[in-house]
mmCIF file of C-alpha atoms and ligand atoms in Angstrom:
data_model
loop_
_atom_site.group_PDB
_atom_site.id
_atom_site.type_symbol
_atom_site.label_atom_id
_atom_site.label_comp_id
_atom_site.label_asym_id
_atom_site.label_seq_id
_atom_site.Cartn_x
_atom_site.Cartn_y
_atom_site.Cartn_z
ATOM 1 C CA MET A 18 -11.797 -23.038 -1.403
ATOM 2 C CA VAL A 19 -11.631 -19.985 0.717
ATOM 3 C CA GLY A 20 -8.285 -19.267 2.640
ATOM 4 C CA LYS A 21 -6.128 -21.340 0.902
ATOM 5 C CA PRO A 22 -3.756 -20.598 -2.082
ATOM 6 C CA LEU A 23 -6.133 -21.347 -5.166
ATOM 7 C CA SER A 24 -3.826 -20.970 -7.616
ATOM 8 C CA LYS A 25 -0.525 -19.813 -9.002
ATOM 9 C CA PRO A 26 -0.984 -18.256 -12.623
ATOM 10 C CA SER A 27 3.214 -18.214 -12.532
ATOM 11 C CA SER A 28 5.506 -19.342 -10.037
ATOM 12 C CA HIS A 29 5.693 -15.843 -8.279
ATOM 13 C CA LEU A 30 2.446 -14.851 -7.915
ATOM 14 C CA GLU A 31 0.207 -16.410 -5.300
ATOM 15 C CA VAL A 32 -3.444 -15.569 -4.625
ATOM 16 C CA ILE A 33 -5.201 -16.129 -1.876
ATOM 17 C CA VAL A 34 -9.429 -15.352 -1.207
ATOM 18 C CA GLU A 35 -10.212 -15.101 2.008
ATOM 19 C CA ARG A 36 -14.058 -15.186 3.328
ATOM 20 C CA ASP A 37 -14.095 -11.541 4.645
ATOM 21 C CA VAL A 38 -11.868 -8.445 5.323
ATOM 22 C CA PHE A 39 -11.384 -9.555 8.649
ATOM 23 C CA THR A 40 -9.778 -13.232 7.757
ATOM 24 C CA LEU A 41 -8.124 -10.945 5.108
ATOM 25 C CA ALA A 42 -6.918 -8.485 7.458
ATOM 26 C CA ARG A 43 -5.485 -11.451 9.916
ATOM 27 C CA THR A 44 -3.498 -12.781 6.910
ATOM 28 C CA ALA A 45 -1.970 -9.634 5.957
ATOM 29 C CA ALA A 46 -0.810 -9.498 9.479
ATOM 30 C CA ASP A 47 0.472 -12.795 9.516
ATOM 31 C CA LEU A 48 2.586 -12.352 6.928
ATOM 32 C CA VAL A 49 3.779 -8.933 8.396
ATOM 33 C CA GLN A 50 4.678 -10.761 11.945
ATOM 34 C CA ALA A 51 6.543 -13.757 9.902
ATOM 35 C CA TYR A 52 8.520 -10.934 8.140
ATOM 36 C CA MET A 53 8.640 -8.675 11.355
ATOM 37 C CA SER A 54 9.933 -11.429 13.762
ATOM 38 C CA THR A 55 12.598 -13.074 11.200
ATOM 39 C CA THR A 56 14.472 -9.676 10.520
ATOM 40 C CA GLY A 57 16.777 -8.102 12.713
ATOM 41 C CA GLU A 58 15.827 -4.182 11.245
ATOM 42 C CA PRO A 59 12.609 -4.731 9.351
ATOM 43 C CA ARG A 60 11.776 -2.026 6.550
ATOM 44 C CA LEU A 61 7.767 -2.067 5.919
ATOM 45 C CA GLY A 62 6.355 -0.526 3.251
ATOM 46 C CA LEU A 63 3.090 0.520 3.863
ATOM 47 C CA ALA A 64 -0.157 1.875 2.043
ATOM 48 C CA THR A 65 -3.131 4.156 3.312
ATOM 49 C CA GLY A 66 -6.751 3.831 2.852
ATOM 50 C CA GLY A 67 -9.746 1.496 3.499
ATOM 51 C CA SER A 68 -8.115 -1.609 2.287
ATOM 52 C CA VAL A 69 -5.308 -1.717 5.038
ATOM 53 C CA ALA A 70 -7.852 -0.266 8.154
ATOM 54 C CA ASP A 71 -8.284 -3.460 9.418
ATOM 55 C CA LEU A 72 -4.587 -4.620 8.889
ATOM 56 C CA TYR A 73 -3.293 -1.491 10.855
ATOM 57 C CA ARG A 74 -6.188 -2.230 13.648
ATOM 58 C CA ASN A 75 -4.758 -5.908 13.738
ATOM 59 C CA LEU A 76 -1.126 -4.875 13.745
ATOM 60 C CA VAL A 77 -1.933 -2.442 16.667
ATOM 61 C CA LEU A 78 -3.694 -5.608 18.827
ATOM 62 C CA ARG A 79 -0.704 -7.812 18.036
ATOM 63 C CA SER A 80 2.047 -5.284 18.945
ATOM 64 C CA ARG A 81 0.103 -4.631 22.548
ATOM 65 C CA LYS A 82 0.049 -8.389 23.036
ATOM 66 C CA GLY A 83 3.345 -8.413 22.134
ATOM 67 C CA TRP A 84 3.571 -10.206 19.432
ATOM 68 C CA LEU A 85 5.205 -7.689 17.456
ATOM 69 C CA ASP A 86 7.556 -5.205 18.157
ATOM 70 C CA PHE A 87 8.068 -2.082 16.236
ATOM 71 C CA GLY A 88 11.338 -1.080 18.141
ATOM 72 C CA GLY A 89 13.696 -1.574 15.652
ATOM 73 C CA ALA A 90 11.341 -0.978 12.347
ATOM 74 C CA ARG A 91 11.117 1.374 9.859
ATOM 75 C CA ILE A 92 8.230 2.174 8.016
ATOM 76 C CA PHE A 93 8.083 3.691 4.406
ATOM 77 C CA LEU A 94 5.139 4.980 3.144
ATOM 78 C CA LEU A 95 4.160 4.764 -0.658
ATOM 79 C CA ASP A 96 2.721 8.151 -1.220
ATOM 80 C CA ASP A 97 1.566 11.779 0.276
ATOM 81 C CA TYR A 98 -0.694 14.094 -0.956
ATOM 82 C CA VAL A 99 0.815 17.782 -2.358
ATOM 83 C CA GLY A 100 0.034 21.216 -0.477
ATOM 84 C CA LEU A 101 -2.223 19.773 2.432
ATOM 85 C CA GLY A 102 -0.236 21.239 4.947
ATOM 86 C CA ARG A 103 2.015 19.615 7.238
ATOM 87 C CA SER A 104 -0.738 19.372 10.262
ATOM 88 C CA HIS A 105 -3.524 18.353 7.936
ATOM 89 C CA PRO A 106 -5.319 14.921 9.095
ATOM 90 C CA GLN A 107 -5.392 13.450 6.058
ATOM 91 C CA ARG A 108 -1.446 13.841 5.256
ATOM 92 C CA TYR A 109 -0.762 10.253 4.939
ATOM 93 C CA ALA A 110 2.206 10.534 7.627
ATOM 94 C CA ASN A 111 0.064 11.899 9.902
ATOM 95 C CA VAL A 112 -2.747 9.377 9.011
ATOM 96 C CA VAL A 113 -0.177 6.428 9.851
ATOM 97 C CA MET A 114 1.104 8.616 12.896
ATOM 98 C CA THR A 115 -2.627 8.286 14.245
ATOM 99 C CA ARG A 116 -3.811 4.744 13.409
ATOM 100 C CA LEU A 117 -0.647 2.889 13.697
ATOM 101 C CA ALA A 118 2.688 4.171 14.427
ATOM 102 C CA ARG A 119 2.166 5.978 17.655
ATOM 103 C CA HIS A 120 -0.084 3.026 19.220
ATOM 104 C CA VAL A 121 2.987 0.546 18.326
ATOM 105 C CA ASP A 122 5.612 2.636 20.044
ATOM 106 C CA LEU A 123 7.184 3.173 16.343
ATOM 107 C CA ASP A 124 9.952 6.206 16.627
ATOM 108 C CA PRO A 125 8.436 8.592 14.781
ATOM 109 C CA HIS A 126 11.750 9.040 13.289
ATOM 110 C CA ARG A 127 11.477 5.817 11.782
ATOM 111 C CA LEU A 128 8.442 6.629 10.145
ATOM 112 C CA HIS A 129 9.410 7.995 6.526
ATOM 113 C CA ALA A 130 7.326 9.528 3.630
ATOM 114 C CA PRO A 131 7.488 11.664 1.054
ATOM 115 C CA ASP A 132 7.060 15.383 2.209
ATOM 116 C CA GLY A 133 4.508 16.897 -0.150
ATOM 117 C CA ASP A 134 4.992 20.544 1.749
ATOM 118 C CA ALA A 135 8.662 20.651 0.517
ATOM 119 C CA GLY A 136 9.750 23.887 -0.855
ATOM 120 C CA ASP A 137 11.218 21.989 -4.007
ATOM 121 C CA LEU A 138 9.393 18.714 -4.710
ATOM 122 C CA ALA A 139 11.621 17.516 -7.449
ATOM 123 C CA GLU A 140 14.488 17.567 -4.797
ATOM 124 C CA GLU A 141 12.021 15.558 -2.561
ATOM 125 C CA CYS A 142 11.326 13.123 -4.977
ATOM 126 C CA SER A 143 14.607 12.458 -5.621
ATOM 127 C CA ARG A 144 15.692 12.371 -1.761
ATOM 128 C CA TYR A 145 12.646 10.061 -1.046
ATOM 129 C CA GLU A 146 13.871 7.582 -3.843
ATOM 130 C CA ASP A 147 17.459 7.230 -2.941
ATOM 131 C CA LEU A 148 16.240 6.957 0.662
ATOM 132 C CA VAL A 149 13.579 3.878 -0.135
ATOM 133 C CA CYS A 150 16.217 2.200 -2.721
ATOM 134 C CA ARG A 151 19.042 2.517 -0.018
ATOM 135 C CA SER A 152 16.743 1.260 2.768
ATOM 136 C CA GLU A 153 15.603 -2.066 0.890
ATOM 137 C CA VAL A 154 12.109 -2.613 1.941
ATOM 138 C CA GLY A 155 11.773 -6.095 2.675
ATOM 139 C CA LEU A 156 7.733 -6.077 2.440
ATOM 140 C CA GLN A 157 5.249 -3.630 0.748
ATOM 141 C CA ILE A 158 1.775 -3.901 1.376
ATOM 142 C CA LEU A 159 -0.011 -2.291 -1.487
ATOM 143 C CA GLY A 160 -3.864 -1.610 -2.708
ATOM 144 C CA ILE A 161 -5.294 -1.487 -5.920
ATOM 145 C CA GLY A 162 -7.259 1.727 -6.997
ATOM 146 C CA ARG A 163 -10.575 1.429 -8.873
ATOM 147 C CA ASN A 164 -9.255 2.260 -11.855
ATOM 148 C CA GLY A 165 -5.961 -0.088 -11.444
ATOM 149 C CA HIS A 166 -3.814 2.391 -9.745
ATOM 150 C CA LEU A 167 -0.704 1.275 -7.533
ATOM 151 C CA ALA A 168 0.064 3.626 -4.964
ATOM 152 C CA PHE A 169 -0.642 7.052 -7.021
ATOM 153 C CA ASN A 170 0.511 5.563 -9.993
ATOM 154 C CA GLU A 171 -2.428 6.429 -12.164
ATOM 155 C CA PRO A 172 -3.022 4.719 -15.701
ATOM 156 C CA GLY A 173 -0.427 5.786 -18.040
ATOM 157 C CA SER A 174 2.355 5.747 -15.570
ATOM 158 C CA CYS A 175 5.545 4.091 -16.817
ATOM 159 C CA LEU A 176 6.165 1.217 -15.800
ATOM 160 C CA GLU A 177 9.887 1.754 -14.934
ATOM 161 C CA SER A 178 9.050 4.994 -13.166
ATOM 162 C CA ARG A 179 10.362 6.492 -10.158
ATOM 163 C CA THR A 180 9.254 8.663 -7.349
ATOM 164 C CA ARG A 181 7.594 11.959 -8.733
ATOM 165 C CA VAL A 182 5.045 14.420 -8.375
ATOM 166 C CA VAL A 183 1.882 12.960 -10.283
ATOM 167 C CA GLU A 184 -1.697 14.216 -10.903
ATOM 168 C CA LEU A 185 -4.321 12.516 -9.285
ATOM 169 C CA ALA A 186 -7.139 11.012 -11.601
ATOM 170 C CA GLU A 187 -10.438 12.275 -11.307
ATOM 171 C CA VAL A 188 -11.989 8.834 -9.809
ATOM 172 C CA THR A 189 -9.087 8.951 -7.424
ATOM 173 C CA ARG A 190 -9.735 12.078 -6.103
ATOM 174 C CA ALA A 191 -13.656 11.083 -6.290
ATOM 175 C CA ASP A 192 -12.833 7.884 -4.311
ATOM 176 C CA ASN A 193 -10.594 9.443 -1.548
ATOM 177 C CA ALA A 194 -13.468 12.326 -1.366
ATOM 178 C CA ARG A 195 -15.240 10.433 1.881
ATOM 179 C CA TYR A 196 -12.180 11.696 3.631
ATOM 180 C CA PHE A 197 -12.000 15.330 3.536
ATOM 181 C CA PRO A 198 -15.142 17.819 3.920
ATOM 182 C CA GLY A 199 -15.490 18.048 0.402
ATOM 183 C CA PRO A 200 -14.830 16.739 -3.151
ATOM 184 C CA GLU A 201 -13.176 20.176 -3.824
ATOM 185 C CA ASP A 202 -11.008 19.405 -0.718
ATOM 186 C CA VAL A 203 -8.994 16.624 -2.344
ATOM 187 C CA PRO A 204 -5.709 17.506 -3.329
ATOM 188 C CA PHE A 205 -4.810 17.469 -7.516
ATOM 189 C CA LEU A 206 -1.553 16.268 -7.224
ATOM 190 C CA ALA A 207 0.680 13.410 -4.863
ATOM 191 C CA ILE A 208 4.138 12.684 -4.689
ATOM 192 C CA THR A 209 4.249 8.843 -5.354
ATOM 193 C CA GLN A 210 6.726 6.149 -5.114
ATOM 194 C CA GLY A 211 7.461 4.712 -9.151
ATOM 195 C CA LEU A 212 6.140 1.291 -10.325
ATOM 196 C CA ALA A 213 9.977 0.572 -10.543
ATOM 197 C CA THR A 214 10.310 1.839 -7.079
ATOM 198 C CA ILE A 215 7.665 -0.474 -5.632
ATOM 199 C CA ARG A 216 9.301 -3.479 -7.432
ATOM 200 C CA GLN A 217 12.166 -2.990 -5.451
ATOM 201 C CA ALA A 218 10.990 -4.655 -2.257
ATOM 202 C CA GLY A 219 11.604 -7.906 -1.397
ATOM 203 C CA HIS A 220 7.793 -9.346 -1.254
ATOM 204 C CA LEU A 221 4.591 -7.093 -2.461
ATOM 205 C CA VAL A 222 1.839 -8.043 -0.501
ATOM 206 C CA VAL A 223 -1.576 -6.918 -2.405
ATOM 207 C CA LEU A 224 -4.650 -6.068 -0.949
ATOM 208 C CA ALA A 225 -8.142 -5.207 -2.292
ATOM 209 C CA THR A 226 -11.862 -5.898 -1.099
ATOM 210 C CA GLY A 227 -14.987 -5.090 -2.278
ATOM 211 C CA SER A 228 -16.839 -5.276 -5.860
ATOM 212 C CA SER A 229 -15.677 -1.830 -7.062
ATOM 213 C CA LYS A 230 -12.230 -3.206 -7.282
ATOM 214 C CA ALA A 231 -13.136 -6.638 -9.189
ATOM 215 C CA ARG A 232 -12.503 -5.171 -12.932
ATOM 216 C CA ALA A 233 -9.023 -3.870 -11.619
ATOM 217 C CA VAL A 234 -8.321 -7.001 -9.838
ATOM 218 C CA ARG A 235 -8.871 -8.851 -12.670
ATOM 219 C CA ALA A 236 -7.114 -6.532 -15.295
ATOM 220 C CA ALA A 237 -3.945 -6.304 -13.283
ATOM 221 C CA LEU A 238 -3.683 -10.202 -12.318
ATOM 222 C CA GLN A 239 -4.823 -11.521 -15.477
ATOM 223 C CA GLY A 240 -4.210 -8.866 -18.198
ATOM 224 C CA PRO A 241 -1.280 -7.688 -19.999
ATOM 225 C CA VAL A 242 1.258 -5.885 -17.939
ATOM 226 C CA THR A 243 0.456 -2.482 -19.387
ATOM 227 C CA SER A 244 0.530 1.107 -18.188
ATOM 228 C CA ASP A 245 -2.954 1.410 -18.705
ATOM 229 C CA ILE A 246 -3.376 -0.760 -15.254
ATOM 230 C CA PRO A 247 -0.448 0.094 -13.262
ATOM 231 C CA ALA A 248 -1.301 -2.420 -10.613
ATOM 232 C CA SER A 249 -0.120 -5.224 -13.307
ATOM 233 C CA ALA A 250 3.395 -3.906 -12.972
ATOM 234 C CA VAL A 251 2.965 -6.404 -9.817
ATOM 235 C CA GLN A 252 3.144 -9.445 -12.517
ATOM 236 C CA LEU A 253 6.945 -8.359 -13.315
ATOM 237 C CA HIS A 254 7.551 -9.010 -9.573
ATOM 238 C CA PRO A 255 9.311 -12.556 -8.473
ATOM 239 C CA ARG A 256 7.325 -12.322 -4.869
ATOM 240 C CA VAL A 257 3.740 -11.267 -4.724
ATOM 241 C CA THR A 258 0.636 -12.462 -2.486
ATOM 242 C CA VAL A 259 -2.645 -11.103 -3.155
ATOM 243 C CA LEU A 260 -5.199 -11.241 -0.449
ATOM 244 C CA LEU A 261 -8.508 -10.734 -2.054
ATOM 245 C CA ASP A 262 -12.148 -11.287 -0.638
ATOM 246 C CA PRO A 263 -14.994 -12.941 -2.580
ATOM 247 C CA SER A 264 -16.250 -9.446 -4.007
ATOM 248 C CA ALA A 265 -12.868 -8.572 -5.262
ATOM 249 C CA ALA A 266 -11.952 -11.842 -6.570
ATOM 250 C CA ALA A 267 -15.768 -12.408 -8.278
ATOM 251 C CA LEU A 268 -14.482 -11.320 -11.663
ATOM 252 C CA THR A 269 -11.196 -13.206 -11.906
ATOM 253 C CA ARG A 270 -10.484 -17.078 -12.052
ATOM 254 C CA PHE A 271 -9.863 -17.298 -8.264
ATOM 255 C CA GLY A 272 -13.300 -16.079 -7.450
ATOM 256 C CA PRO A 273 -16.875 -17.740 -6.736
ATOM 257 C CA ALA A 274 -17.937 -19.951 -9.522
HETATM 258 C C1 F6R B 327 -2.414 4.961 -1.175
HETATM 259 C C2 F6R B 327 -2.387 4.164 -1.800
HETATM 260 C C3 F6R B 327 -3.382 3.674 -3.056
HETATM 261 C C4 F6R B 327 -4.306 2.937 -2.219
HETATM 262 C C5 F6R B 327 -5.678 2.676 -3.445
HETATM 263 C C6 F6R B 327 -6.589 1.941 -2.743
HETATM 264 O O1 F6R B 327 -1.516 4.935 -0.045
HETATM 265 O O2 F6R B 327 -1.508 3.823 -2.340
HETATM 266 O O3 F6R B 327 -2.968 3.293 -4.218
HETATM 267 O O4 F6R B 327 -3.936 1.585 -1.977
HETATM 268 O O5 F6R B 327 -6.048 3.892 -3.589
HETATM 269 O O6 F6R B 327 -7.168 2.640 -1.777
HETATM 270 P P1 F6R B 327 -8.477 2.142 -0.695
HETATM 271 O O7 F6R B 327 -7.787 0.774 0.106
HETATM 272 O O8 F6R B 327 -8.802 3.417 0.100
HETATM 273 O O9 F6R B 327 -9.806 1.970 -1.720
#
């Protein structure tokens, strides 16, 4: 049945298959709204990318209608590219500012991201790790890469990893090339929250849509917890909601028969 929690493979992981990406974005926005309206100073963790584009639009709409108040909120990004330059439109901090933050009256000082142009990247990683840990993110939105990455934790990432500089996998650079003038313009490096950092958030909400994600989704939810599929680390978290469209769910036991 579409739109209802279909099954709980364990007591803490809920999988919901929605009929299309718009319904999925609405359900994700419902979760964000419920979290923000019951929390004095919401600390929202956000991913960037295609999977969350409709969610951002939905949040902007709800904010315009007065259903959501970002006044007291803080937003923490999962990751950002290294070396793009502070004004580059594809720098994730700028993407979230343009697509979301500025439309919901979020104070720019309350949008936090790792600085991929910092002079000392190691120091920047430890600054951001400390900030995220101290801030105690309540709800974390996540996407999954085609290769099973989570944030920019590529296959091979330690399940206990913390914020650090990583090399992007070729498939990730190829997938993200659509946002750049050419494939050669996609950075090779990024700063990402680690898999252990991400698991500190109170509630993980994972969004995946489209058939290109189906294998990674199956491996992440039904396979062993392994560094080969970093998104499988969500199985270690006590509270996870996974939102899928039928194509992304197709190879799982939650997909259409
Ligand atoms: C980006 C991020 C990535 C994306 C993933 C899916 O902040 O953390 O893990 O969530 O690459 O990207 P899309 O949604 O573009 O398919």
